[in-house]
């Protein structure tokens, strides 16, 4: 193989309550519902933007997200700029969403990139960040670059 064309296609998340999670990802984070499966034992929602699939929710979990288990560490979403990150922060705080840090944090000491770190209804760790605009924001970990969750 001479070229590497792999990139992330979409992410599948196991959730405990499809309707609740669909409401969060669609109504709060702005994903479009592309398709939904409602058959007992096979409930799912395909979500995306501009018709492109980016996230699948599977109603297959019987408990909350387990950060110490093998698998997903966190799901990072990219915003166009730091102002968009701030808009999401305001919206999420108004809904009582649990945050890992108070406000925008930098990805590393002195880094320009940064964002917000929070949890979905099942406790899945989420990040919304921008490549610039976080200059001067605190870094949650002094000695290493961070995604905001350790």
PDB file of N, CA, C and O in Angstrom, residues 6 25 40 46 66 78 83 97:
ATOM      1  N   UNK A   6      -7.150   6.553   4.881  1.00  0.00           N
ATOM      2  CA  UNK A   6      -8.101   6.325   5.956  1.00  0.00           C
ATOM      3  C   UNK A   6      -8.357   7.601   6.742  1.00  0.00           C
ATOM      4  O   UNK A   6      -7.451   8.392   6.983  1.00  0.00           O
ATOM      5  N   UNK A  25     -28.398  14.844  21.213  1.00  0.00           N
ATOM      6  CA  UNK A  25     -27.503  15.032  20.065  1.00  0.00           C
ATOM      7  C   UNK A  25     -28.169  15.820  18.933  1.00  0.00           C
ATOM      8  O   UNK A  25     -27.512  16.591  18.240  1.00  0.00           O
ATOM      9  N   UNK A  40     -37.748  -3.514  18.030  1.00  0.00           N
ATOM     10  CA  UNK A  40     -37.309  -3.939  19.357  1.00  0.00           C
ATOM     11  C   UNK A  40     -36.001  -4.708  19.266  1.00  0.00           C
ATOM     12  O   UNK A  40     -35.840  -5.591  18.428  1.00  0.00           O
ATOM     13  N   UNK A  46     -29.227   7.245  13.074  1.00  0.00           N
ATOM     14  CA  UNK A  46     -28.088   7.710  12.280  1.00  0.00           C
ATOM     15  C   UNK A  46     -28.154   9.232  12.237  1.00  0.00           C
ATOM     16  O   UNK A  46     -29.162   9.807  11.818  1.00  0.00           O
ATOM     17  N   UNK A  66     -18.554   3.875  31.110  1.00  0.00           N
ATOM     18  CA  UNK A  66     -17.523   3.439  32.051  1.00  0.00           C
ATOM     19  C   UNK A  66     -16.159   3.915  31.558  1.00  0.00           C
ATOM     20  O   UNK A  66     -15.558   3.281  30.689  1.00  0.00           O
ATOM     21  N   UNK A  78     -15.489  19.335  16.535  1.00  0.00           N
ATOM     22  CA  UNK A  78     -14.781  20.564  16.171  1.00  0.00           C
ATOM     23  C   UNK A  78     -15.760  21.668  15.824  1.00  0.00           C
ATOM     24  O   UNK A  78     -16.692  21.454  15.047  1.00  0.00           O
ATOM     25  N   UNK A  83     -15.861  31.308  19.384  1.00  0.00           N
ATOM     26  CA  UNK A  83     -17.177  31.895  19.674  1.00  0.00           C
ATOM     27  C   UNK A  83     -18.271  30.837  19.574  1.00  0.00           C
ATOM     28  O   UNK A  83     -19.211  30.841  20.373  1.00  0.00           O
ATOM     29  N   UNK A  97     -26.156  20.637  31.935  1.00  0.00           N
ATOM     30  CA  UNK A  97     -25.205  19.593  31.552  1.00  0.00           C
ATOM     31  C   UNK A  97     -23.990  19.649  32.477  1.00  0.00           C
ATOM     32  O   UNK A  97     -23.524  20.732  32.848  1.00  0.00           O
TER      33      UNK A  97
END
